[in-house]
Structures are given as structure tokens and as C-alpha cells.
Coordinates of C-alpha atoms in Angstrom, one line a residue:
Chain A
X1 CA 126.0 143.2 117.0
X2 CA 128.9 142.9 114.3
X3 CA 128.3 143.8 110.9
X4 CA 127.7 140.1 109.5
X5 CA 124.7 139.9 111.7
X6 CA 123.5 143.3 110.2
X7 CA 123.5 142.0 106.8
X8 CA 121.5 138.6 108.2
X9 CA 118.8 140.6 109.4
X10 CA 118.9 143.3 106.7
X11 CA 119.6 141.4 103.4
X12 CA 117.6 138.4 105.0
X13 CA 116.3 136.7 101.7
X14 CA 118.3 134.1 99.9
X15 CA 116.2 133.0 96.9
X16 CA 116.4 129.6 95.9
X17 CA 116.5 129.8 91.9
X18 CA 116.3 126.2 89.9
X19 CA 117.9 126.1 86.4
X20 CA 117.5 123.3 84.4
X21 CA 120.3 123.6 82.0
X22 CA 120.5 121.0 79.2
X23 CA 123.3 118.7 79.0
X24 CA 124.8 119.2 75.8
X25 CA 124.8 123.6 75.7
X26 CA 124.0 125.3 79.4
X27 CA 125.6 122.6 81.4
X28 CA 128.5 123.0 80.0
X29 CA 127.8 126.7 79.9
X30 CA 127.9 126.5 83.6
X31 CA 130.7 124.1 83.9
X32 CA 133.3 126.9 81.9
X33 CA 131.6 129.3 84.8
X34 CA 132.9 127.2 87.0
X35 CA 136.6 126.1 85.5
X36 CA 137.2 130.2 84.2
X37 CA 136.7 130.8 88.0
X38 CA 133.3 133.4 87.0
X39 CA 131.8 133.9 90.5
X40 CA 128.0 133.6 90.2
X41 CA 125.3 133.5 92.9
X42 CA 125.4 130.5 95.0
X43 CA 121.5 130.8 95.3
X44 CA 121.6 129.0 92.0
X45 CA 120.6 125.0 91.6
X46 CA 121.4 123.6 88.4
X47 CA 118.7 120.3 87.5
X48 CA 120.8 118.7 84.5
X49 CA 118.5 117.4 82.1
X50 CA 119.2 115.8 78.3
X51 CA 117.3 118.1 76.2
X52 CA 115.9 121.5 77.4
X53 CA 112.7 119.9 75.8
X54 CA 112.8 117.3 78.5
X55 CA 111.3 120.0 80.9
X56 CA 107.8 119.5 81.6
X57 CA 105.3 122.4 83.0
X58 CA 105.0 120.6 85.7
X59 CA 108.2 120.2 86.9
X60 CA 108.3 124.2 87.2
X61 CA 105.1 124.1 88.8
X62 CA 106.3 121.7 91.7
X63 CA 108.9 124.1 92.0
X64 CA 107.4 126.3 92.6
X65 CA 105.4 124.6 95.0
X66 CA 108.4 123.2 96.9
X67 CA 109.4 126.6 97.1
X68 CA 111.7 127.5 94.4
X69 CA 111.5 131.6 94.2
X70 CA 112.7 131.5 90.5
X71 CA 113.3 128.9 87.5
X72 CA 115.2 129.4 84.8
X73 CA 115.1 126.9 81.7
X74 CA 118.6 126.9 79.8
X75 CA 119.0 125.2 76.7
X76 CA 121.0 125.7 73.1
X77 CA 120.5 128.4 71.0
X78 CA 117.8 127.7 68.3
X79 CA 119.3 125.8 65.4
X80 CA 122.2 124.5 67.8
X81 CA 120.0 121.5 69.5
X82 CA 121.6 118.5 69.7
X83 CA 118.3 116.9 69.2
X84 CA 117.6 119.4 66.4
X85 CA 114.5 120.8 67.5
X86 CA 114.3 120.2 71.4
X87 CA 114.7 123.5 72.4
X88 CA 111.9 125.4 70.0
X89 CA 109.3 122.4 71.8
X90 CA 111.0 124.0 75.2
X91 CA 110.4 127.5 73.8
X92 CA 106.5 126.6 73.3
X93 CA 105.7 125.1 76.5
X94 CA 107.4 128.3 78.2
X95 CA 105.5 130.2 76.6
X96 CA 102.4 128.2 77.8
X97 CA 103.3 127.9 80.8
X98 CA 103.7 131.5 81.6
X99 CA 100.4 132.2 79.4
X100 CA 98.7 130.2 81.7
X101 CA 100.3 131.7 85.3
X102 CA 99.1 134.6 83.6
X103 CA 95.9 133.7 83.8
X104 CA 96.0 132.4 87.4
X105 CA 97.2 135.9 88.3
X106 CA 100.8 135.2 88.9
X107 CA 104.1 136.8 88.5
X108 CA 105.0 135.0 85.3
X109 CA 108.9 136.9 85.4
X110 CA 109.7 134.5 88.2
X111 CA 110.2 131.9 85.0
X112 CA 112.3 132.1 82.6
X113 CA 113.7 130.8 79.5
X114 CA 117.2 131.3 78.0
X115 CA 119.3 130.1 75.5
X116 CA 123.0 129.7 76.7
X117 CA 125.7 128.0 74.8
X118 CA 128.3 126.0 75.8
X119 CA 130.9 128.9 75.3
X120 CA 129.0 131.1 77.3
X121 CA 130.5 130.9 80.6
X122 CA 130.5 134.6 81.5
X123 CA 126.7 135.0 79.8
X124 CA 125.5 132.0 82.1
X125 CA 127.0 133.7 85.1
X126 CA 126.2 137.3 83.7
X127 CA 122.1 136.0 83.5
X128 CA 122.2 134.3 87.0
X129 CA 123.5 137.4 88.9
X130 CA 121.1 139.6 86.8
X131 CA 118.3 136.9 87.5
X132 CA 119.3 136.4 91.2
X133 CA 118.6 140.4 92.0
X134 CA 115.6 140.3 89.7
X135 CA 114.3 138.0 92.2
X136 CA 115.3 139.6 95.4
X137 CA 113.6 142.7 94.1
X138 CA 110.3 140.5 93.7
X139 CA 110.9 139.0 97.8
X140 CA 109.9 135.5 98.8
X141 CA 106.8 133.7 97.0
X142 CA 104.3 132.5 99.3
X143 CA 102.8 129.2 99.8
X144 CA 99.2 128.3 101.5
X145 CA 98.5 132.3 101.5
X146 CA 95.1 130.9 101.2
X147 CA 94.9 129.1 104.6
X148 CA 92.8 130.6 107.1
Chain B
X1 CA 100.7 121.4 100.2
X2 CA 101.7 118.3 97.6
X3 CA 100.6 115.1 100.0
X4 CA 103.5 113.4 102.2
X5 CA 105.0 110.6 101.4
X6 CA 104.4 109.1 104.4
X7 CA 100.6 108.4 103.8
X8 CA 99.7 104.8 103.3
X9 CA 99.8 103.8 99.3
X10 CA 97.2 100.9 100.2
X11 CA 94.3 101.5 102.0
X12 CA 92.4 99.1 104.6
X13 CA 88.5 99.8 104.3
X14 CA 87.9 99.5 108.3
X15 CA 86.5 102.9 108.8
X16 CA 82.5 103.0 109.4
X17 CA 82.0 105.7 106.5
X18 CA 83.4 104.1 104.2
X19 CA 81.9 100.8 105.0
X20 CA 78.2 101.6 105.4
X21 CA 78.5 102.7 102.1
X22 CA 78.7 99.4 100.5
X23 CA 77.1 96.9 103.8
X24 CA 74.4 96.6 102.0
X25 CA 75.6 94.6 99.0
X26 CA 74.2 91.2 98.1
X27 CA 76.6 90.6 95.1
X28 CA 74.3 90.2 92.6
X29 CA 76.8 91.8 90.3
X30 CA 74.6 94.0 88.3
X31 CA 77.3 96.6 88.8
X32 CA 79.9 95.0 87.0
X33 CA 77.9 93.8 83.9
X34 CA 76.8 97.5 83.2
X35 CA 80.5 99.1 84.3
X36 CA 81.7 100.7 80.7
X37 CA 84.8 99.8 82.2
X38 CA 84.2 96.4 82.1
X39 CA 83.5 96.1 78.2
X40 CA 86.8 96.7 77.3
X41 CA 89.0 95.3 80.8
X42 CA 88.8 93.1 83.7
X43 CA 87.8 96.0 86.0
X44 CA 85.6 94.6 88.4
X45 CA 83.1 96.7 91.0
X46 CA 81.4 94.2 92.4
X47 CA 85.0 92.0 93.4
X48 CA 86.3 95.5 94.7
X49 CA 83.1 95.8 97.2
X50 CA 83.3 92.1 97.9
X51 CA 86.7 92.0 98.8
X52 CA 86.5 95.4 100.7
X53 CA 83.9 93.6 102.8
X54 CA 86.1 90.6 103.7
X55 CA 88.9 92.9 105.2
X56 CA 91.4 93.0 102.7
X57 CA 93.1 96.3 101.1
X58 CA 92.6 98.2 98.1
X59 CA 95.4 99.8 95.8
X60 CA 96.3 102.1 93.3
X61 CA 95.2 100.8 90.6
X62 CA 91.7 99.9 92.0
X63 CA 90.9 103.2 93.1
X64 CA 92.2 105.3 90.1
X65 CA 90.8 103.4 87.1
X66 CA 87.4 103.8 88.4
X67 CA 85.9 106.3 86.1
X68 CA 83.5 107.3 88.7
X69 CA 80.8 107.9 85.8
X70 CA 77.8 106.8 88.7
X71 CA 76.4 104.4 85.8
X72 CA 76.3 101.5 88.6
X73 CA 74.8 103.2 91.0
X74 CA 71.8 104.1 88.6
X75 CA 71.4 100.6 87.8
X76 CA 71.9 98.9 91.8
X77 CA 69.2 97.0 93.7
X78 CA 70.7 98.0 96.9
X79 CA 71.2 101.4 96.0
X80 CA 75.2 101.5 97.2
X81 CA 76.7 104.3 95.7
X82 CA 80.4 103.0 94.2
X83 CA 81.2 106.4 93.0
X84 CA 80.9 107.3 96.4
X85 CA 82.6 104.5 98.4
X86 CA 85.7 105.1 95.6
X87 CA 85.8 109.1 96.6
X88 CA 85.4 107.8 100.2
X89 CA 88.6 105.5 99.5
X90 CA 90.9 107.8 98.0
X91 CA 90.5 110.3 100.1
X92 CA 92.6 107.7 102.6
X93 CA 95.7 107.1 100.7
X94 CA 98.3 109.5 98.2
X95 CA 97.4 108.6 94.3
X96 CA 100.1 107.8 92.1
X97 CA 101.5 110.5 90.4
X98 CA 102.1 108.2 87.1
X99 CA 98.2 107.6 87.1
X100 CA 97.6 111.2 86.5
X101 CA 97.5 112.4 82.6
X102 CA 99.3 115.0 81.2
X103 CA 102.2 114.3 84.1
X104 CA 99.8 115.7 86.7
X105 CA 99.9 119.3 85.7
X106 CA 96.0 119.9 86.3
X107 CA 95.9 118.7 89.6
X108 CA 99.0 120.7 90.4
X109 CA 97.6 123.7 88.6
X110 CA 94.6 123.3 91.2
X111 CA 97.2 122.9 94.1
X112 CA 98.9 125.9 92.8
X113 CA 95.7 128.0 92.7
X114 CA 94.6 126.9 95.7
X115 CA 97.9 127.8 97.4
X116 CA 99.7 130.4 95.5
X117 CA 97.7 132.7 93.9
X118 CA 96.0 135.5 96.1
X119 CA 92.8 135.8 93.3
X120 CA 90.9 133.7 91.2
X121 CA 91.4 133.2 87.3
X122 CA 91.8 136.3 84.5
X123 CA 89.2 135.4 81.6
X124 CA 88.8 138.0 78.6
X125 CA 86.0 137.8 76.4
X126 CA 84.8 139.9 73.8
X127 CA 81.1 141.3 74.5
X128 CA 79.5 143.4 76.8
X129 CA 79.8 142.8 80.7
X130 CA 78.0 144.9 83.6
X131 CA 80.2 144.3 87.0
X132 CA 76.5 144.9 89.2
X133 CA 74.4 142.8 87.2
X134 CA 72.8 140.0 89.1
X135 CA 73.9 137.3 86.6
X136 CA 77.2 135.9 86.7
X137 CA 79.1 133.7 84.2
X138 CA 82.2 131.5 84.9
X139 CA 83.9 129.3 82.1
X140 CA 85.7 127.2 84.0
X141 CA 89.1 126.2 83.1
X142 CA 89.1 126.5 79.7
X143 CA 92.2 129.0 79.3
X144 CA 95.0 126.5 81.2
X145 CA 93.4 124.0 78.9
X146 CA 94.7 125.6 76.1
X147 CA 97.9 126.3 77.1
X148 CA 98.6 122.2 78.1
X149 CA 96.5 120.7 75.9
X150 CA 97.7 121.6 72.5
X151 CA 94.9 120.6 70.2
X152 CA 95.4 122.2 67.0
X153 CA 91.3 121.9 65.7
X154 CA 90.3 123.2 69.2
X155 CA 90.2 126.4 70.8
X156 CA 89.1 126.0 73.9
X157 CA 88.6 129.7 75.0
X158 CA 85.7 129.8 72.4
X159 CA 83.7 127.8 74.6
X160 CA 83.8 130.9 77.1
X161 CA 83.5 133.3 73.7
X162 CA 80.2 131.5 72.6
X163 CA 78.7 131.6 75.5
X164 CA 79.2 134.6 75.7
X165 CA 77.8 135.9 72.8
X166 CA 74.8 134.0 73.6
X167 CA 74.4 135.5 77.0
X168 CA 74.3 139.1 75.1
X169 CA 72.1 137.7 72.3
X170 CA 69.6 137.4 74.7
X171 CA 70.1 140.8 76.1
X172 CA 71.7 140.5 78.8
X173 CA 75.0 142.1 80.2
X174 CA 76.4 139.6 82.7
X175 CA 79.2 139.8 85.3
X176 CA 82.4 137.9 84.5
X177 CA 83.5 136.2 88.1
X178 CA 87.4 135.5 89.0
X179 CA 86.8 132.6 90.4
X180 CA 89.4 129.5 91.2
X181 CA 88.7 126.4 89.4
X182 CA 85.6 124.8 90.9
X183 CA 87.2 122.1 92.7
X184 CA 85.7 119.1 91.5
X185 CA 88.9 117.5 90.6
X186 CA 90.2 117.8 94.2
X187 CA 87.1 116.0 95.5
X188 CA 87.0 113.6 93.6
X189 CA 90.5 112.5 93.8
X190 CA 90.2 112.6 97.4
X191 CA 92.0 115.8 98.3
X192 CA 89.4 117.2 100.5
X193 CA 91.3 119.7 102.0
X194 CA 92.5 121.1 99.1
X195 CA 88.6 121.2 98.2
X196 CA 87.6 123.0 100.9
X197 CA 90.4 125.5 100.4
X198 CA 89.2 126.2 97.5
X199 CA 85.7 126.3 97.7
X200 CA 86.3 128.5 101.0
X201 CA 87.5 131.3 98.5
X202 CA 85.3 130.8 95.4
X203 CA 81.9 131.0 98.4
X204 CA 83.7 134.3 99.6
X205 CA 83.9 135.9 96.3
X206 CA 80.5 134.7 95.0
X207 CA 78.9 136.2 98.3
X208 CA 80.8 139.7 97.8
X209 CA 80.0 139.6 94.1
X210 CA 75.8 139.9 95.2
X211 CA 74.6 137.8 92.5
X212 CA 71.5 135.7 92.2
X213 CA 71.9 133.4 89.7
X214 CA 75.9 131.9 88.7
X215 CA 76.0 130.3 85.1
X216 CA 78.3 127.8 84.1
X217 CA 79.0 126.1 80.8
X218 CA 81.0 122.9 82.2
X219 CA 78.8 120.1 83.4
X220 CA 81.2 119.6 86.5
X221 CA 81.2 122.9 87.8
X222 CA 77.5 122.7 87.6
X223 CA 77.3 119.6 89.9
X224 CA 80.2 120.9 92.2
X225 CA 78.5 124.3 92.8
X226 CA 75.1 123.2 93.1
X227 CA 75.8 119.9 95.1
X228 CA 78.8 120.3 97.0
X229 CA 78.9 124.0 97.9
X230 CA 75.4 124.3 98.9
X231 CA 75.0 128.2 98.1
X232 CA 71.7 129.4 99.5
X233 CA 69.6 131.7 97.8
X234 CA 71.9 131.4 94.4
X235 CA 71.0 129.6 91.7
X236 CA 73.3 127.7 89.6
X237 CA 72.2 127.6 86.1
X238 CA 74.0 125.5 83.6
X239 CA 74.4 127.5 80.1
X240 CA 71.3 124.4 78.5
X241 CA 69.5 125.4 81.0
X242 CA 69.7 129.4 80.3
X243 CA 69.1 128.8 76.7
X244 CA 66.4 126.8 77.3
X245 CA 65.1 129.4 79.4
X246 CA 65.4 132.5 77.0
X247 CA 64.9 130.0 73.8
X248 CA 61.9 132.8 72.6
X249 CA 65.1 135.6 72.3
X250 CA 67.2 133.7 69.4
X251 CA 66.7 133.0 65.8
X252 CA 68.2 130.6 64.2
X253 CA 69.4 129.7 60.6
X254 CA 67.7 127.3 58.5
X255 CA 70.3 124.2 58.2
X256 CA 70.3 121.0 57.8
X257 CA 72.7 119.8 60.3
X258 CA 72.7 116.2 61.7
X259 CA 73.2 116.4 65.6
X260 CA 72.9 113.5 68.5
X261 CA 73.8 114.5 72.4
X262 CA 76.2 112.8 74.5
X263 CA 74.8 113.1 78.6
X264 CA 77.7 114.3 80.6
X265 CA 77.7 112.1 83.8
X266 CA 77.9 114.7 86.2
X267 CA 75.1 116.7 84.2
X268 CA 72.8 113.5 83.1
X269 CA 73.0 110.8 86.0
X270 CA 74.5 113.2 89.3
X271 CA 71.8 116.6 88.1
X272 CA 68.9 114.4 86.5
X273 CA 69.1 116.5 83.8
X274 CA 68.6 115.4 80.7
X275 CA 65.6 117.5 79.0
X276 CA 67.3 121.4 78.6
X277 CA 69.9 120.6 76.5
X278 CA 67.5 118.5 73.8
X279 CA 64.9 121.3 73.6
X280 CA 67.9 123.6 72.6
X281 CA 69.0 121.3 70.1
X282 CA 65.4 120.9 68.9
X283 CA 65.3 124.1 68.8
X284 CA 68.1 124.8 66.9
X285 CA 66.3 123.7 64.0
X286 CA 68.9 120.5 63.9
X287 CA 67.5 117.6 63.5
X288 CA 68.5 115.6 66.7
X289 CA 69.2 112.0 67.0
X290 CA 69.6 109.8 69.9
X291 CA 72.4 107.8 70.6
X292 CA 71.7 104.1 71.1
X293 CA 72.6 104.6 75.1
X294 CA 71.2 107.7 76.4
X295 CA 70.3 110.0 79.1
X296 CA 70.8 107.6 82.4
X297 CA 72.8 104.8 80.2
X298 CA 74.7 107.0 78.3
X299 CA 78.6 106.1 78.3
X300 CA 81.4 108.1 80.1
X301 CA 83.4 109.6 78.0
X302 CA 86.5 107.8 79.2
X303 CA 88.2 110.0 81.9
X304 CA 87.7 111.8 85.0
X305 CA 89.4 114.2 87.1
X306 CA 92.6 113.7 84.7
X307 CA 93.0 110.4 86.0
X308 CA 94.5 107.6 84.1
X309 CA 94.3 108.6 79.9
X310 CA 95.3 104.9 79.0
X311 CA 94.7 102.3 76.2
X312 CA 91.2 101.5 78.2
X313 CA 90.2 104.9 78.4
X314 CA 90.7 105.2 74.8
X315 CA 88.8 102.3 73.9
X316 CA 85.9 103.5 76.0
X317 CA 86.0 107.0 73.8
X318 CA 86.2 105.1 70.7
X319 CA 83.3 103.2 71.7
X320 CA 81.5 106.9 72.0
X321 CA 82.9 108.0 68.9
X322 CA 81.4 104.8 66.9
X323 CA 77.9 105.0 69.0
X324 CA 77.9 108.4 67.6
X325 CA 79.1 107.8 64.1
X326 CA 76.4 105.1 63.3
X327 CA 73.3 107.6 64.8
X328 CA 74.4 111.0 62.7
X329 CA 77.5 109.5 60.1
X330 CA 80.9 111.1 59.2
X331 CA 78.9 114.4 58.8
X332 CA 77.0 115.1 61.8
X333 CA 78.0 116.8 64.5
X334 CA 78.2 115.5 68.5
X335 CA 77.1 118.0 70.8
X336 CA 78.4 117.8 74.5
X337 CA 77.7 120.3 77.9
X338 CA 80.9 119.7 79.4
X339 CA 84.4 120.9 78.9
X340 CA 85.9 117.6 79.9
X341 CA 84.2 115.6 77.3
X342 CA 84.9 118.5 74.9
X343 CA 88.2 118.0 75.5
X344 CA 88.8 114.0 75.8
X345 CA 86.7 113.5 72.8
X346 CA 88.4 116.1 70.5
X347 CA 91.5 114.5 72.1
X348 CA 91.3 111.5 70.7
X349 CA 89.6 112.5 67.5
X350 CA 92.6 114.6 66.7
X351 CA 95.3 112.7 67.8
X352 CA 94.3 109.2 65.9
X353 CA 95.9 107.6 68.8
X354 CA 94.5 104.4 68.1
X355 CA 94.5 104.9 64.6
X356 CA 90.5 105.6 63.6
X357 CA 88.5 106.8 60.6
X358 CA 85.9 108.7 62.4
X359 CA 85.4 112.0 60.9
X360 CA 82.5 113.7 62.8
X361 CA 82.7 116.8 64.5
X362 CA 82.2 117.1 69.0
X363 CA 81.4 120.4 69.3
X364 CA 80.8 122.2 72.9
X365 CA 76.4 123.0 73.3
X366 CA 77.2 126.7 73.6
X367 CA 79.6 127.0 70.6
X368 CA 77.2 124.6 68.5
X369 CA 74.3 127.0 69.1
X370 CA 76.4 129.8 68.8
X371 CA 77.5 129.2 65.1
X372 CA 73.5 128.1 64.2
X373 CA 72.0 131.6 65.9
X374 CA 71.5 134.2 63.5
X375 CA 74.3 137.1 64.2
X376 CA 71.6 140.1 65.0
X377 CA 68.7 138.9 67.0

């Protein structure tokens, strides 16, 4: 058995961890990550969208449900939207949202919300390693636990 | 799971379930004259069974703007349940996303309970609670409403409050149950497996809890538990029915409030009954009017199961709001037992989506008697 196998078995779990990074601040965020050469978990899939507000609760619930182990929801600091108040509407239905996994009895730090700007590049990649062991320290979520 | 794609999006009514519901049918049309549908759009029951019966295959749009409110089946000479032979239907092919409201987050909420979460909802309400009484209270979903609803006027976690307050009023300390959402949603949009998923754990808990009697303020959880989960030897008690019951315990203050009572479908026409919640108005001290179409001919409120929220289902709750306007006026008050006419009808109220002058208040039966009983019995 070499080493590499070792790891497979031991460090088995590779979350999958959605961000939906807005166009105009975290994308690009993301995208001086990428050109300043920042390594940052590969676990991470970036969902561009226009406006951090753009993200519905449901689209972090069917995440979830497709089996998404974290989401993060990236947009512009507030005051810096490029739709002026996008990201405070974002900030309110995050809140909801994890008001209301709350009350289903659920681990509400698998979501997240944070503000990254475009100049960020080492925050964005800084907040996905962090968010990436936070994760792995919380294991799998499960799906149709209820099915007997 | 979320359904495959793979399932059919039209469905052929060929199977013998689904067509002995409607066999019987002589066309005589009844149906569609009384469908509240009908008054404001070309929706047409009686051309859905007919052309059911001749082979051909429903859609979408057929099966989802039914409002499944039962007021046909009240009114048909043959006795063919619709509401029925719709459930039947939809249970056969995947609903549209689009034609859910609010971008389908309630039914996915249920789909996340139901698969995702290892208990049943956290409530927290003030007042005094007794984890080995033999009476149980469950609100229903009125905390997620909250959280993706965002109605300013409403709380909707004060319906659970009231009811609360009313249950120790009358001296009683009762047990708060975690249940999962009741279900009703998942049957009636067809999702029976996701139905019986979750009424598989909600029958589990209630058993283990040891009560005898289960209260419920929403008028579908009071039809879902009592009809479709068949609990013997517990009673399900719907919170006009528990006042009614203990009416002798509470005082109330001497007001002069205008009141009339909107008949929840799944309460009024599904339960037969109409009676509890107008002694406890009557006895309120209100002075209660009827609405020109009542008990078994009162009008849905406009949705159902979160399906389709669109310009017809508006109209149909504008309808209600005018009905109620002429019987009590801008001042009077419209008293509902069910969450999800709560909710609709402050909905559209608030939002002024069509643009409306009504000004009279819907208020939830528990909180209404609530804010009348006197604070220390």
C-alpha cells in the first residue's frame, strides 16, 4: 500500500463547497486568486452570478440537496454594490435563511455569507482554505437519513 | 430526492384509479359554473374530465391551476371528486418548477426536512409547557414562513404565541411537539413518497410523545392529521375547536369590534366544520357577520400548496377581500383558522399588488381571540 493510497482511505472526504461569487467584486476576487498564482482548495465551485442579491434561498437549498457540503455567498462589500444595495438584500435573505435551518434543526455554519472585493485575491483564497477545513471538520451531510 | 427529469411532463389518464374517479360523469357542467376559478379565467373542470375521458393527455398547466378548494365536488350530481382525480393526476408526472411561488422554496423546505434533518422543527414560545402532559400543540410552519415571506404587518410566529397563551388561559400546560411539517403540501402536489416519509416520522414521534389529544391551529394540518394519517386513539383537535370547548374558562373585553369568518377549505368543506369557530367568535362578544358565500360556498382563498400565486389567484383573493369589505367595512376585522389564508390574504393586502383600497384587517382565530380575552382569567 504506498502512501497516496493511505491518504485516500485516511483523508477520504472531499467536500464539494458552491460559492456564488458576484460578478462585479468576488469573481474577480477569485479571478486575481487565480492570475497572482494563490493556491486555494480545488473542492471549491464558483456559480457566477450578476448581483450577490440574485441568490435566492432556494438555490442554497437545492444545493444542498444535490449534495453540496458547504455554500458560501460572495458579494461586494456594503456600500461598494454595483447595484447599490444588492448585497444588503443578499445579507437579509442569509440571514433568513439560516434563521430558518435553524429552526429545521440544522447546521446553519455549513452557509455562509462574505463580503470579498475585487482586490482581495489572497482574502478569497485565505476564506476558502479556512472554509474548506471548516467543513471537513463538520464530515459529509447526509441525504434521505430519513429512509427506512 | 428532487424528482427526475426523466418522468413524463404530460400525463395520459389510462390508469383505472384515476379513471373511476371521474367514470361517472354526465357533463352536466355544474362543476365549472361554480369553480371560483372560473369567474375570473377560462379554467374549465368539466372540459378537463371530458377530455380525460376521451383519451387524451393532461398538462402542466391543467393540473397546477386547480386550486383544489373541493367546492365542485360539494356541489356534483354524480358525486366525482375533482380535487381527488387532480391529486390522483399529479402524482403521475414532475410539476413545473416555475409554477411553484416563492421559486419553490416551501416545497424544497419540505424535501429538505423530509431528507436532511434528523428531528422535527424547533418552536419557542413564551408560556408554560409540561413535556408529560397529555395535550400536545403544534403550529405548523409558521417560523420558515417568516423567514421567506417578509411581510412587514405580519408576524407570523404570533399565531403560535396566541395560541399559546390561550392554551394556558384555560389552565392548561401543554406539550410543545417537534414535529416535521404535516405533509399536506407533498400530497397534494402529488409527491406521495415524500408524504409518507414524512408522515412515517411525525406518527413515530406522536406515538413516543404518549399523548391523547394533538392540537393544531392550521386548518391543513387539521385535515392531514385527522384524514390522512389515521392516528387511532388520538384526537386531533383544531385550536376553534379547543376554545370552543373550554369557552366557560375566558373572559372577554367588552368591544365593539366588527368581525365576518372566512371557511378554510380544508377546515369548512374536507372536516364539515363550520360551527366551532362561530360560537368562539359569538362569544367573543364581536358582533359576527356572514359573508355573502359561506360555510360550504365560501371562496378559496386563492392558493394552495404554494402552487401558482398569479394574476388569477390574485383576483380570486381580491374577490375575498371585497366579499368581506362590503359584510364588516374598512374597519372590521376578517377572521381565518388557517395559516395559509393568513398568509395569502395578508399577502396581498400588504403588497397592493393589484393596486386596491381595502383597508380591513385578516387576522388569524387564535390571535383574534387572543387580543379580545382579558389578560388574567
Amino acid at each position: 500500500m504506498t502512501q497516496a493510497d493511505i491518504n485516500l482511505i485516511e483523508n477520504d472526504f472531499k467536500p464539494t463547497i458552491i460559492v456564488f461569487a458576484c460578478n462585479w467584486c468576488s469573481y474577480a476576487g477569485a479571478d486575481l486568486a487565480g492570475v497572482s498564482r494563490i493556491q486555494y482548495p480545488s473542492n471549491v465551485r464558483i456559480v457566477r452570478v450578476m448581483c450577490s442579491g440574485r441568490v435566492d434561498p432556494a438555490f442554497i437549498l437545492k444545493a444542498f440537496l444535490k449534495g453540496a457540503d458547504g455554500v458560501i455567498v460572495a458579494g461586494c462589500h456594503p456600500g461598494d454594490c454595483h447595484y447599490l444595495e444588492g448585497n444588503l438584500k443578499a445579507e437579509e435573505r442569509i440571514n433568513n435563511t439560516i434563521k430558518a435551518l435553524k429552526v429545521l434543526g440544522w447546521e446553519a455554519s455549513r452557509l455562509r455569507l462574505e463580503w470579498i472585493s475585487a482586490s482581495e485575491g489572497k482574502r478569497f483564497a485565505q476564506v476558502m482554505a479556512e472554509f474548506t477545513q471548516q467543513i471537513k471538520n463538520l464530515g459529509p451531510i447526509k441525504i434521505g437519513i430519513n429512509q427506512r | 430526492m428532487i424528482k427526475s427529469d426523466t418522468i413524463p411532463t404530460k400525463v395520459e389518464i389510462s390508469s383505472n384509479t384515476t379513471l373511476s374517479i371521474i367514470r361517472d360523469c354526465f357533463q352536466c357542467g355544474l362543476c365549472t359554473s361554480i369553480c371560483p376559478l372560473r369567474k375570473v379565467s377560462k379554467y374549465n373542470p368539466r372540459g378537463i374530465i371530458h377530455s380525460s375521458l376521451l383519451g387524451h393527455s393532461l398538462g402542466n398547466d391543467d393540473l397546477t391551476t386547480c386550486l383544489t378548494c373541493s367546492q365542485c365536488f360539494e356541489e356534483c350530481p354524480q358525486e366525482i371528486d375533482f380535487p381527488a382525480f387532480i391529486r390522483e393526476s399529479r402524482s403521475k408526472i414532475v410539476l413545473n418548477e416555475e409554477n411553484f411561488a416563492h421559486n419553490n422554496i416551501f416545497n424544497l423546505l419540505q424535501i429538505f426536512m423530509a431528507e436532511m434533518t434528523e428531528s422535527g422543527m424547533k418552536f419557542s414560545f413564551e408560556g408554560e409547557i409540561n413535556s408529560e402532559s397529555s395535550i400536545a400543540y403544534f403550529p405548523g410552519c409558521v417560523d420558515l414562513f417568516d423567514q421567506f415571506l417578509n411581510l412587514k404587518t405580519v408576524k407570523f410566529h404570533q399565531i403560535g404565541q396566541s395560541a399559546m397563551n390561550l392554551i394556558n388561559k384555560v389552565g392548561i400546560k401543554p406539550n410543545l411537539l417537534s414535529l416535521k411539517c404535516c405533509g399536506h403540501d407533498a400530497y397534494w402536489t402529488g409527491d406521495t413518497e415524500l408524504f409518507e416519509k414524512i408522515r412515517k416520522y411525525n406518527e413515530q414521534i406522536i406515538r413516543k410523545a404518549g399523548i391523547s389529544t394533538l392540537l393544531v391551529s392550521c386548518a391543513e394540518c387539521y385535515y392531514t392529521f385527522e384524514e390522512l394519517y389515521k392516528l387511532e386513539g388520538i384526537k386531533i383537535q383544531h385550536i376553534s375547536q379547543f376554545i370552543d370547548q373550554h369557552q366557560s374558562k375566558l373572559e372577554f373585553k367588552e368591544n365593539l369590534t366588527k368581525v365576518t369568518y372566512h371557511d378554510p377549505c380544508r377546515l369548512g368543506r374536507f372536516m364539515k366544520e363550520y360551527e366551532s369557530s362561530r360560537n368562539v367568535l359569538k362569544n367573543t362578544g364581536a358582533s359576527l357577520i356572514e359573508l355573502a358565500n359561506n360555510r360550504k360556498n365560501a371562496i378559496c382563498c386563492g392558493v394552495s400548496s404554494w402552487l401558482r400565486c398569479d394574476d388569477q389567484s390574485r383576483a380570486i383573493m381580491l374577490r375575498k377581500l371585497e366579499e368581506a369589505t362590503q359584510a364588516v367595512g374598512n374597519d372590521g376585522n376578517l377572521v381565518v383558522g388557517c395559516n395559509k389564508c393568513y398568509a395569502h390574504l395578508n399577502c396581498v393586502l400588504e403588497d397592493k399588488k393589484p393596486q386596491h383600497e381595502y383597508q380591513l384587517k385578516v387576522k388569524e382565530l387564535g390571535i383574534f381571540v387572543d387580543e379580545l380575552s382579558n389578560k388574567n382569567n
